[in-house]
Coordinates of C-alpha atoms in Angstrom, one line a residue:
Chain I
M1 CA -75.1 -65.4 -36.7
E2 CA -76.1 -63.0 -39.4
S3 CA -75.0 -60.0 -37.5
K4 CA -71.7 -61.8 -36.7
T5 CA -71.1 -62.3 -40.4
F6 CA -71.8 -58.7 -41.0
L7 CA -69.5 -57.7 -38.2
V8 CA -66.7 -59.6 -39.7
L9 CA -67.2 -58.2 -43.1
T10 CA -67.5 -54.6 -42.0
S11 CA -64.4 -55.1 -39.8
V12 CA -62.5 -56.3 -42.8
I13 CA -63.5 -53.3 -44.8
L14 CA -62.8 -50.8 -42.1
A15 CA -59.5 -52.1 -41.1
L16 CA -58.0 -53.4 -44.3
G17 CA -60.0 -51.6 -47.0
M18 CA -61.1 -54.8 -48.6
S19 CA -64.5 -54.9 -50.3
S20 CA -67.4 -57.2 -50.8
T21 CA -70.6 -56.8 -52.7
A22 CA -72.1 -59.3 -50.3
L23 CA -72.3 -56.5 -47.8
A24 CA -75.1 -54.9 -49.6
Q25 CA -77.2 -57.8 -48.5
E26 CA -76.3 -57.5 -44.9
F27 CA -77.7 -54.1 -44.0
N28 CA -80.2 -53.8 -41.2
A29 CA -82.0 -51.0 -39.6
T30 CA -80.4 -51.3 -36.2
N31 CA -76.9 -50.9 -37.6
H32 CA -77.9 -47.9 -39.6
L33 CA -79.5 -46.4 -36.5
W34 CA -76.4 -47.0 -34.5
V35 CA -74.1 -45.4 -37.1
L36 CA -76.4 -42.4 -37.5
I37 CA -76.5 -42.0 -33.7
S38 CA -72.7 -42.3 -33.7
F39 CA -72.6 -39.5 -36.3
C40 CA -74.6 -37.3 -33.9
L41 CA -72.3 -38.2 -31.0
I42 CA -69.3 -37.2 -33.0
F43 CA -70.9 -34.1 -34.2
S44 CA -71.4 -33.1 -30.6
M45 CA -67.6 -33.1 -30.4
Q46 CA -67.6 -29.9 -32.4
A47 CA -69.4 -28.4 -29.4
G48 CA -66.9 -29.9 -27.1
F49 CA -64.0 -28.5 -29.1
A50 CA -65.7 -25.1 -29.2
M51 CA -66.1 -25.1 -25.4
L52 CA -62.6 -26.4 -24.7
E53 CA -60.9 -24.0 -27.1
S54 CA -62.9 -20.9 -26.3
G55 CA -62.4 -21.6 -22.6
S56 CA -58.7 -21.8 -23.1
V57 CA -58.0 -18.4 -24.7
P58 CA -58.1 -14.9 -23.4
E59 CA -61.6 -13.3 -23.1
S60 CA -60.8 -11.1 -26.1
N61 CA -60.6 -14.1 -28.3
V62 CA -63.4 -16.3 -27.0
Y63 CA -65.9 -15.0 -29.6
V64 CA -63.8 -15.7 -32.7
V65 CA -62.4 -19.0 -31.5
A66 CA -65.9 -20.3 -30.9
F67 CA -66.9 -19.1 -34.4
K68 CA -64.0 -20.8 -36.0
N69 CA -65.4 -24.1 -34.7
L70 CA -68.7 -23.4 -36.4
I71 CA -67.1 -22.2 -39.6
D72 CA -64.7 -25.0 -40.1
W73 CA -67.6 -27.5 -39.9
T74 CA -69.5 -25.7 -42.6
L75 CA -66.5 -25.4 -44.9
V76 CA -65.4 -29.0 -44.4
S77 CA -69.0 -30.2 -45.0
I78 CA -69.0 -28.5 -48.4
A79 CA -65.4 -29.4 -49.4
Y80 CA -65.9 -33.0 -48.3
F81 CA -69.1 -33.3 -50.4
F82 CA -67.5 -31.8 -53.5
I83 CA -64.3 -33.8 -53.6
G84 CA -63.1 -34.9 -50.2
F85 CA -65.2 -38.0 -49.9
G86 CA -64.4 -39.1 -53.4
I87 CA -60.7 -38.7 -52.8
Q88 CA -60.9 -40.7 -49.6
F89 CA -63.3 -43.5 -50.6
G90 CA -63.5 -43.4 -54.4
L91 CA -62.2 -46.1 -56.7
T92 CA -58.4 -46.1 -56.4
S93 CA -56.2 -46.8 -59.4
S94 CA -52.8 -46.1 -57.8
G95 CA -53.5 -46.7 -54.2
L96 CA -52.8 -43.0 -53.5
F97 CA -56.2 -41.3 -53.9
G98 CA -59.7 -42.2 -55.0
S99 CA -61.3 -40.7 -58.1
S100 CA -65.0 -41.7 -58.0
F101 CA -67.9 -40.5 -55.9
L102 CA -67.0 -36.9 -56.7
L103 CA -70.0 -34.8 -55.8
L104 CA -71.2 -38.1 -54.4
N105 CA -72.2 -39.3 -57.9
G106 CA -72.8 -43.0 -57.8
L107 CA -73.1 -43.1 -54.0
G108 CA -75.9 -45.3 -52.8
Y109 CA -77.0 -48.4 -51.1
G110 CA -74.4 -51.1 -51.3
T111 CA -71.4 -48.8 -52.1
H112 CA -70.1 -48.9 -48.6
A113 CA -70.2 -51.0 -45.4
V114 CA -73.5 -49.3 -44.5
G115 CA -75.7 -47.4 -46.8
G116 CA -73.8 -44.7 -48.8
W117 CA -75.5 -41.7 -47.3
T118 CA -75.2 -42.9 -43.8
Y119 CA -71.6 -43.7 -44.4
F120 CA -71.0 -40.3 -45.9
M121 CA -72.4 -38.5 -42.8
F122 CA -70.4 -40.8 -40.5
Q123 CA -67.2 -40.1 -42.4
L124 CA -67.9 -36.4 -42.6
A125 CA -67.9 -36.2 -38.8
F126 CA -64.3 -37.5 -38.8
A127 CA -63.2 -35.0 -41.4
G128 CA -64.7 -32.2 -39.4
T129 CA -62.9 -33.3 -36.3
A130 CA -59.6 -33.3 -38.1
A131 CA -60.1 -29.8 -39.3
T132 CA -61.3 -28.4 -36.0
I133 CA -58.3 -29.6 -34.1
V134 CA -56.2 -27.0 -35.9
S135 CA -58.3 -24.0 -34.8
G136 CA -57.2 -24.3 -31.2
A137 CA -53.5 -24.6 -31.8
I138 CA -53.3 -21.5 -33.9
A139 CA -55.9 -19.4 -31.9
G140 CA -55.3 -15.9 -30.8
R141 CA -53.3 -14.6 -33.8
T142 CA -54.5 -16.3 -37.0
G143 CA -56.5 -14.4 -39.5
F144 CA -60.0 -15.5 -40.1
F145 CA -59.7 -15.7 -43.9
A146 CA -56.4 -17.6 -43.7
Y147 CA -58.2 -20.1 -41.5
Y148 CA -61.1 -20.4 -44.0
V149 CA -58.7 -21.3 -46.8
F150 CA -56.8 -23.8 -44.7
S151 CA -60.0 -25.5 -43.5
I152 CA -61.3 -25.9 -47.1
L153 CA -58.0 -27.5 -48.2
M154 CA -57.9 -29.7 -45.1
G155 CA -61.4 -31.1 -45.9
A156 CA -60.8 -31.3 -49.6
L157 CA -57.3 -32.6 -49.9
I158 CA -55.0 -33.1 -46.8
Y159 CA -57.3 -35.2 -44.7
P160 CA -58.9 -37.3 -47.5
V161 CA -55.6 -38.4 -49.1
F162 CA -54.2 -39.9 -46.0
G163 CA -57.7 -41.2 -45.2
H164 CA -57.6 -43.0 -48.5
W165 CA -54.3 -44.6 -47.8
A166 CA -55.5 -46.0 -44.4
W167 CA -59.2 -46.4 -44.9
G168 CA -59.9 -46.2 -48.6
N169 CA -62.5 -48.8 -49.0
G170 CA -64.6 -48.0 -51.9
I171 CA -66.5 -51.1 -53.0
L172 CA -64.2 -51.5 -56.0
S173 CA -61.0 -50.7 -54.2
Q174 CA -58.1 -52.8 -55.2
G175 CA -56.2 -52.0 -52.0
T176 CA -54.7 -48.7 -51.0
L177 CA -51.2 -47.7 -49.9
L178 CA -51.6 -48.8 -46.3
T179 CA -54.6 -51.1 -46.3
S180 CA -52.9 -53.5 -48.5
M181 CA -50.1 -53.8 -46.0
G182 CA -52.4 -54.6 -43.1
Y183 CA -52.2 -51.2 -41.4
I184 CA -54.7 -50.9 -38.6
D185 CA -56.1 -47.6 -37.4
F186 CA -59.5 -48.6 -36.2
A187 CA -61.2 -45.2 -35.6
G188 CA -58.6 -42.6 -36.6
S189 CA -55.6 -42.1 -34.2
S190 CA -53.6 -41.3 -37.3
V191 CA -56.3 -40.6 -39.9
V192 CA -58.0 -38.0 -37.8
H193 CA -55.8 -37.1 -34.8
M194 CA -52.3 -37.2 -36.2
T195 CA -53.5 -35.4 -39.3
G196 CA -55.0 -32.6 -37.1
G197 CA -52.0 -32.7 -34.8
V198 CA -49.3 -32.5 -37.6
A199 CA -51.3 -29.7 -39.3
S200 CA -51.5 -27.9 -35.9
L201 CA -47.7 -28.2 -35.3
V202 CA -46.8 -27.0 -38.8
G203 CA -49.3 -24.1 -38.4
A204 CA -48.1 -23.1 -34.9
I205 CA -44.5 -23.0 -36.2
L206 CA -45.1 -21.1 -39.4
I207 CA -47.6 -18.6 -37.9
G208 CA -45.4 -18.0 -34.9
P209 CA -46.3 -17.6 -31.2
R210 CA -48.8 -15.1 -30.0
L211 CA -47.2 -11.8 -29.3
G212 CA -45.7 -11.8 -25.8
R213 CA -46.2 -15.6 -25.4
F214 CA -42.6 -16.0 -24.5
G215 CA -40.5 -13.5 -22.6
I216 CA -37.2 -12.1 -23.8
D217 CA -35.5 -14.9 -21.8
G218 CA -37.4 -17.5 -23.9
K219 CA -39.5 -18.6 -21.0
P220 CA -43.3 -18.9 -21.4
R221 CA -45.3 -16.3 -19.6
D222 CA -47.8 -17.6 -17.1
P223 CA -50.5 -18.7 -17.3
P224 CA -49.6 -20.6 -20.5
S225 CA -52.9 -20.3 -22.2
Y226 CA -54.6 -17.4 -20.3
P227 CA -57.7 -19.6 -19.7
T228 CA -60.9 -17.6 -19.6
S229 CA -63.0 -20.3 -18.0
G230 CA -61.9 -23.4 -16.3
A231 CA -65.5 -24.6 -16.1
L232 CA -65.9 -24.3 -19.9
V233 CA -62.7 -26.2 -20.4
V234 CA -63.9 -29.1 -18.2
L235 CA -67.3 -29.1 -19.8
G236 CA -65.8 -29.2 -23.2
T237 CA -63.6 -32.1 -22.2
L238 CA -66.6 -34.0 -21.0
V239 CA -68.6 -33.3 -24.1
L240 CA -65.6 -34.6 -26.2
W241 CA -65.5 -37.7 -24.0
F242 CA -69.2 -38.3 -24.6
G243 CA -68.8 -37.8 -28.4
W244 CA -65.9 -40.3 -28.4
F245 CA -68.2 -43.1 -27.5
G246 CA -69.7 -42.6 -31.0
F247 CA -66.3 -41.9 -32.5
N248 CA -64.9 -45.3 -31.5
G249 CA -68.1 -47.3 -30.8
G250 CA -69.7 -46.3 -34.0
S251 CA -66.6 -47.4 -36.0
T252 CA -67.7 -51.0 -35.6
L253 CA -70.6 -50.0 -37.9
V254 CA -72.5 -52.7 -36.0
A255 CA -74.8 -52.3 -33.0
G256 CA -73.6 -55.2 -30.9
D257 CA -71.4 -56.2 -28.0
F258 CA -68.2 -55.4 -29.9
A259 CA -69.3 -51.8 -29.8
G260 CA -69.7 -52.2 -26.0
R261 CA -66.1 -53.5 -25.7
V262 CA -64.8 -50.6 -27.7
I263 CA -66.7 -48.1 -25.6
F264 CA -65.5 -49.8 -22.4
N265 CA -61.9 -49.6 -23.5
T266 CA -62.3 -46.0 -24.6
N267 CA -63.7 -45.0 -21.2
L268 CA -61.0 -47.0 -19.3
A269 CA -58.1 -45.5 -21.2
A270 CA -59.3 -42.0 -20.8
S271 CA -59.8 -42.5 -17.1
A272 CA -56.3 -44.0 -16.6
A273 CA -54.8 -41.2 -18.7
S274 CA -56.4 -38.6 -16.6
V275 CA -55.2 -40.0 -13.3
A276 CA -51.7 -40.7 -14.8
A277 CA -51.4 -37.2 -16.1
F278 CA -52.4 -35.7 -12.8
L279 CA -50.0 -37.8 -10.7
H280 CA -47.1 -37.3 -13.2
A281 CA -47.6 -33.6 -13.3
K282 CA -47.9 -33.4 -9.5
H283 CA -45.0 -35.6 -8.5
L284 CA -42.6 -35.5 -11.4
Q285 CA -43.1 -32.1 -13.0
G286 CA -43.4 -29.8 -10.1
K287 CA -47.1 -29.3 -10.4
R288 CA -46.6 -27.1 -13.4
Y289 CA -49.8 -26.4 -15.4
I290 CA -51.5 -29.2 -13.6
G291 CA -55.0 -28.3 -14.8
N292 CA -54.0 -28.2 -18.4
K293 CA -52.2 -31.5 -18.1
I294 CA -55.2 -33.3 -16.5
I295 CA -57.4 -32.0 -19.4
G296 CA -54.9 -32.7 -22.1
G297 CA -53.9 -36.1 -20.6
T298 CA -57.5 -37.2 -20.5
I299 CA -58.0 -36.4 -24.2
T300 CA -54.7 -37.9 -25.1
G301 CA -56.0 -41.2 -23.5
L302 CA -59.0 -40.9 -25.8
V303 CA -56.9 -40.3 -28.8
A304 CA -54.5 -43.1 -28.1
I305 CA -57.2 -45.8 -27.6
T306 CA -58.9 -44.8 -30.8
A307 CA -56.7 -46.9 -33.1
N308 CA -56.9 -50.1 -31.1
S309 CA -60.0 -50.1 -28.9
H310 CA -61.4 -53.1 -30.9
M311 CA -58.5 -55.4 -30.2
V312 CA -57.0 -54.7 -26.8
A313 CA -57.9 -56.4 -23.5
P314 CA -59.0 -54.2 -20.6
I315 CA -55.5 -54.3 -19.1
G316 CA -54.1 -53.1 -22.4
A317 CA -56.5 -50.2 -22.5
L318 CA -55.5 -49.3 -18.9
L319 CA -51.8 -49.3 -19.8
I320 CA -52.4 -47.4 -23.0
G321 CA -54.2 -44.7 -20.9
I322 CA -51.4 -44.5 -18.3
F323 CA -48.7 -44.1 -20.9
A324 CA -50.8 -41.7 -22.9
G325 CA -51.2 -39.4 -19.9
I326 CA -47.4 -39.3 -19.2
I327 CA -46.5 -38.9 -22.9
H328 CA -48.9 -35.9 -23.0
N329 CA -47.1 -34.2 -20.1
I330 CA -43.7 -34.7 -21.5
A331 CA -44.7 -33.5 -25.0
Y332 CA -46.4 -30.5 -23.3
E333 CA -43.2 -29.4 -21.7
L334 CA -41.2 -30.1 -24.8
L335 CA -43.3 -27.7 -26.9
L336 CA -42.8 -25.0 -24.3
K337 CA -39.0 -25.6 -24.3
L338 CA -39.0 -25.3 -28.1
K339 CA -41.0 -22.1 -27.8
I340 CA -43.8 -23.4 -30.0
D341 CA -47.1 -21.7 -29.1
D342 CA -49.9 -24.2 -29.2
A343 CA -52.7 -22.2 -27.7
V344 CA -54.8 -25.1 -26.4
G345 CA -52.3 -27.9 -26.3
A346 CA -53.5 -29.7 -29.5
V347 CA -50.1 -31.0 -30.5
P348 CA -49.3 -33.1 -27.4
V349 CA -52.8 -34.5 -27.4
H350 CA -53.5 -35.2 -31.1
L351 CA -50.0 -35.7 -32.6
F352 CA -48.2 -37.5 -29.8
G353 CA -51.4 -39.3 -28.6
G354 CA -52.1 -40.3 -32.1
M355 CA -48.7 -41.7 -32.8
F356 CA -48.7 -43.6 -29.5
G357 CA -52.1 -45.0 -30.3
I358 CA -51.0 -46.3 -33.7
I359 CA -47.9 -48.0 -32.2
S360 CA -50.0 -49.4 -29.4
V361 CA -51.9 -51.5 -32.0
A362 CA -48.8 -53.6 -32.1
L363 CA -47.6 -53.2 -28.6
F364 CA -50.8 -53.9 -26.8
G365 CA -52.9 -55.6 -29.4
D366 CA -54.3 -58.9 -28.2
A367 CA -54.0 -61.5 -31.0
G368 CA -56.9 -63.5 -29.6
I369 CA -59.3 -60.6 -29.6
A370 CA -57.9 -59.5 -33.0
A371 CA -58.6 -63.0 -34.4
E372 CA -62.1 -62.9 -33.1
F373 CA -62.6 -59.5 -34.7
Y374 CA -60.8 -60.1 -38.0
K375 CA -61.7 -63.8 -38.4
N376 CA -59.8 -65.1 -41.4
V377 CA -58.2 -61.9 -42.5
P378 CA -54.5 -62.3 -42.2
I379 CA -53.4 -59.2 -40.3
P380 CA -49.7 -59.0 -39.5
L381 CA -50.3 -59.3 -35.7
I382 CA -51.9 -62.7 -36.2
T383 CA -49.7 -64.0 -38.9
G384 CA -46.3 -62.5 -38.0
G385 CA -46.6 -61.3 -34.4
M386 CA -46.0 -58.0 -32.7
F387 CA -42.9 -56.9 -34.7
A388 CA -44.6 -57.6 -38.0
Q389 CA -47.5 -55.4 -37.0
L390 CA -45.1 -52.8 -35.5
Q391 CA -43.3 -52.4 -38.8
V392 CA -46.5 -51.6 -40.7
Q393 CA -47.7 -49.3 -38.0
I394 CA -44.4 -47.3 -38.0
I395 CA -44.6 -47.0 -41.8
G396 CA -48.1 -45.6 -41.3
V397 CA -46.9 -43.0 -38.8
L398 CA -44.0 -41.9 -41.0
L399 CA -46.3 -41.6 -44.0
N400 CA -48.7 -39.5 -42.0
L401 CA -45.9 -37.2 -40.8
L402 CA -44.6 -36.9 -44.4
W403 CA -47.8 -36.3 -46.2
V404 CA -49.6 -34.0 -43.7
G405 CA -46.3 -32.2 -42.9
V406 CA -45.5 -31.5 -46.5
S407 CA -49.0 -30.7 -47.7
S408 CA -49.9 -28.5 -44.8
F409 CA -46.5 -26.7 -45.0
A410 CA -47.3 -26.0 -48.7
V411 CA -50.8 -24.7 -47.9
Y412 CA -49.6 -22.5 -45.0
S413 CA -46.8 -21.2 -47.2
L414 CA -49.1 -20.2 -50.0
I415 CA -51.4 -18.5 -47.5
K416 CA -48.5 -16.7 -46.0
K417 CA -47.3 -15.4 -49.3
F418 CA -50.6 -14.3 -50.8
I419 CA -52.9 -13.6 -47.9
G420 CA -50.9 -13.4 -44.7
L421 CA -51.4 -15.8 -41.9
R422 CA -52.0 -13.4 -39.0
V423 CA -54.0 -10.4 -38.0
S424 CA -52.4 -7.1 -37.4
P425 CA -50.5 -6.6 -34.1
E426 CA -53.0 -4.1 -33.0
E427 CA -55.9 -6.5 -33.6
E428 CA -54.0 -9.3 -31.9
M429 CA -53.5 -7.2 -28.8
A430 CA -57.1 -6.1 -28.7
G431 CA -58.6 -9.4 -29.7
V432 CA -59.1 -11.1 -33.1
T433 CA -62.5 -10.2 -34.5
L434 CA -64.8 -11.7 -37.2
E435 CA -64.9 -8.3 -39.0
G436 CA -61.1 -7.8 -39.0
G437 CA -59.5 -4.7 -37.7
V438 CA -59.6 -3.4 -34.2
T439 CA -63.1 -3.0 -33.0
V440 CA -62.9 -4.0 -29.4
K441 CA -60.5 -1.6 -27.8
K442 CA -57.4 -0.2 -29.4
P443 CA -54.3 -0.2 -27.2
E444 CA -53.5 3.3 -26.2
F445 CA -50.4 4.9 -27.7
H446 CA -49.2 8.4 -27.5
K447 CA -50.0 10.2 -30.7
M448 CA -47.1 12.4 -31.6
T449 CA -47.7 16.0 -32.3
E450 CA -46.3 17.7 -35.4
E451 CA -43.9 19.5 -33.3
E452 CA -42.5 16.4 -31.8
L453 CA -42.2 14.7 -35.1
R454 CA -40.2 17.7 -36.4
S455 CA -38.0 17.5 -33.4
I456 CA -37.2 13.9 -34.0
A457 CA -36.5 14.5 -37.7
E458 CA -34.1 17.2 -36.8
G459 CA -32.4 15.1 -34.2
K460 CA -33.5 17.0 -31.1
A461 CA -34.1 15.1 -28.0
I462 CA -37.6 14.7 -26.7
E463 CA -39.0 13.1 -23.6
K464 CA -39.0 9.3 -23.6
K465 CA -42.6 9.0 -22.8
T466 CA -43.6 10.7 -26.0
M467 CA -41.9 8.0 -28.0
K468 CA -44.6 5.5 -27.7
V469 CA -45.9 5.6 -31.2
T470 CA -46.1 3.1 -34.1
I471 CA -44.2 3.7 -37.2
E472 CA -47.4 3.5 -39.2
E473 CA -48.9 6.2 -37.1
T474 CA -45.9 8.5 -37.7
A475 CA -46.3 8.5 -41.5
N476 CA -44.0 11.4 -41.7
E477 CA -41.6 11.2 -44.7
R478 CA -38.7 12.9 -43.0
L479 CA -39.0 10.7 -39.9
V480 CA -39.3 7.5 -42.0
A481 CA -36.3 8.5 -44.0
W482 CA -34.3 8.9 -40.8
I483 CA -35.4 5.6 -39.4
T484 CA -35.1 3.7 -42.7
S485 CA -31.5 5.0 -43.3
Y486 CA -30.5 4.2 -39.8
M487 CA -31.7 0.7 -40.1
L488 CA -30.5 0.0 -43.5
M489 CA -27.0 1.3 -42.8
K490 CA -26.5 -1.6 -40.5
D491 CA -26.2 -4.0 -43.5
A492 CA -25.4 -1.7 -46.4
K493 CA -22.6 0.8 -47.2
I494 CA -23.5 4.3 -46.4
E495 CA -22.9 5.7 -49.9
E496 CA -24.9 2.9 -51.5
C497 CA -27.7 3.5 -49.1
K498 CA -27.8 7.3 -49.7
R499 CA -27.8 6.7 -53.5
M500 CA -30.7 4.3 -53.2
L501 CA -32.7 6.6 -51.0
I502 CA -32.2 9.5 -53.3
E503 CA -33.2 7.4 -56.3
K504 CA -36.3 6.4 -54.4
G505 CA -37.3 10.1 -54.1
W506 CA -35.8 11.2 -50.8
S507 CA -34.2 14.6 -50.8
R508 CA -30.4 14.8 -50.4
D509 CA -30.7 17.0 -47.4
D510 CA -33.0 14.5 -45.6
V511 CA -30.7 11.6 -46.4
E512 CA -27.6 13.5 -45.2
R513 CA -29.3 14.6 -42.0
A514 CA -30.5 11.1 -41.4
A515 CA -27.1 9.6 -42.0
K516 CA -25.5 12.2 -39.7
K517 CA -28.0 11.6 -36.9
G518 CA -27.6 7.9 -37.4
G519 CA -24.0 8.3 -36.4
F520 CA -22.5 7.3 -39.8
Chain O
M1 CA -31.4 7.5 -29.9
T2 CA -31.9 3.8 -30.9
E3 CA -34.7 1.6 -32.1
K4 CA -35.3 -1.7 -30.3
Y5 CA -37.3 -4.4 -32.0
D6 CA -37.2 -8.2 -32.1
Q7 CA -39.9 -8.9 -34.6
V8 CA -41.4 -7.2 -37.6
S9 CA -45.1 -7.4 -38.7
I10 CA -45.7 -6.9 -42.4
K11 CA -49.1 -6.4 -44.0
V12 CA -49.6 -8.8 -47.0
S13 CA -53.3 -8.2 -47.8
E14 CA -56.3 -6.4 -46.4
G15 CA -56.6 -8.0 -43.0
G16 CA -53.6 -10.4 -43.6
Y17 CA -50.2 -10.0 -41.9
N18 CA -47.1 -12.0 -41.2
V19 CA -44.7 -11.7 -38.3
I20 CA -41.1 -12.3 -39.1
S21 CA -37.8 -12.2 -37.2
V22 CA -35.3 -9.4 -37.5
A23 CA -33.0 -11.7 -39.4
E24 CA -35.7 -12.5 -41.9
W25 CA -36.6 -8.8 -42.2
Q26 CA -33.0 -8.0 -43.0
K27 CA -32.9 -10.6 -45.7
I28 CA -35.6 -8.8 -47.7
D29 CA -34.2 -6.6 -50.5
I30 CA -33.3 -3.2 -49.2
L31 CA -35.4 -1.4 -51.8
K32 CA -38.4 -3.6 -51.0
R33 CA -38.0 -2.8 -47.3
I34 CA -38.0 0.9 -48.0
E35 CA -41.1 0.5 -50.2
L36 CA -42.9 -1.4 -47.5
M37 CA -42.1 1.2 -44.8
K38 CA -43.1 4.1 -47.1
E39 CA -46.4 2.3 -47.7
G40 CA -47.0 2.0 -44.0
K41 CA -47.1 -1.8 -44.1
V42 CA -44.5 -2.4 -41.5
T43 CA -44.9 -2.5 -37.7
F44 CA -41.9 -3.1 -35.5
L45 CA -42.4 -5.2 -32.4
F46 CA -40.5 -5.5 -29.2
E47 CA -41.2 -8.1 -26.5
G48 CA -44.7 -8.8 -27.9
K49 CA -45.7 -5.1 -28.1
I50 CA -45.5 -2.5 -30.7
A51 CA -42.0 -1.1 -30.6
T52 CA -41.3 2.3 -29.2
L53 CA -38.8 4.6 -30.7
G54 CA -36.1 5.5 -28.5
D55 CA -35.1 3.9 -25.2

């Protein structure tokens, strides 16, 4: 009876952000142990992501992709400790962000549904997951430092703000933006996965595809993600699946049979999604990228059941899984059609799977199970039916898209302007490194001789094979003048162009020669 | 003799680069473009590889 009371109270807090000092009296060692074990399970997902992502990229990028999964955890741990947790779970005054518990001041027993330190570690695992989702989508071309900066801001700002809206449940909370409306995201389909998915999509668009990812005809070059190791990809997926039992099961905050129901639903949805993705890809999508779709479909099932695993019947979990697998496959093809290079397929899994999971709360939520879970809390599904809950869920989806889309766009744009989002083309082709620069193997280019450079500058023909040289490597002023003028004349008047070049220090002879050889 | 390129890589900081389209490149002020090229911060790309001069 006592544990049931606790279950109800913690459920209320988790789902609706309501608070009660009575909770402080309800702690017990078993529940703490369960939550701490769940934290460890979720932490193992970092290893899963590292395996999945590093197995999905070319061999030249395995090392750095694996490292990014280590680094983002360390950075988010620090950023979340400094301000992230406070923004997410601190006292809210406007419903938009919390402002207490900065540096965890004031955190302790009785401040949250379980003891404060246990709760912090459990929530940190979610923040780390959101951040690490991004690393796979933008793998293979993103600079290490740029990723550092993004991870810090993800842990300190982007993730916690939406987390506050949906889960902000500091003990003195007056109700945050979404919790006060009855928004339900049980374990993070939107808070964690949509957030990671939207940030991945924005990043993939702004950073651009890996060099050569799409041919001149716009078609993706096979194989789509140049997988290094299929075995590593499958093992990573299984480790993620294992960790998900803590991700969803631990979100009950109570060691009891409700956690068992949640874990059962989680496993069933993932299994159904895996089979559905396989059959859909095989029979309706011409067997294209079938391995990627089985893997992605499976994880999409896990993502989709995350929001609702506490309030759906087994048949609901099964249907959610089936639809999730199909949605994944359609989204996967859509991204390819749009020429968006998501190196490990994070967007179909986390963004589309997350959105579907949130909507599924209303579509597949069982009012009877929800009533058992929420007791006397008036959630829209119970008081107003499916459409009432659906309205709130859609608002939550839109707010996530808006906040994470705008904030991550702003962060990426600042990085683009002041740091640069990518590595050099040479490094990208040779493989991104921790140290920066090309240290593995530099692509071979013909190094022009002085004589050849002079020949080009004077307009003499030379053999085509000798032309393979970068402009940087041919830092010859006369040649650059020729190239520059030739290009600039395409969108500037010749006389204006000549005058500017001369003003910039080029000799009149060089400019005249360049103009002549450029055919103007 | 012509140059073929469909993207341009520009160095922003030590170890930091951006890849932009030709249209975006041509929107940059002409003097700025000249400056970038003179400083060796520009690499032209064609079909995912470093562009060659000539065809």
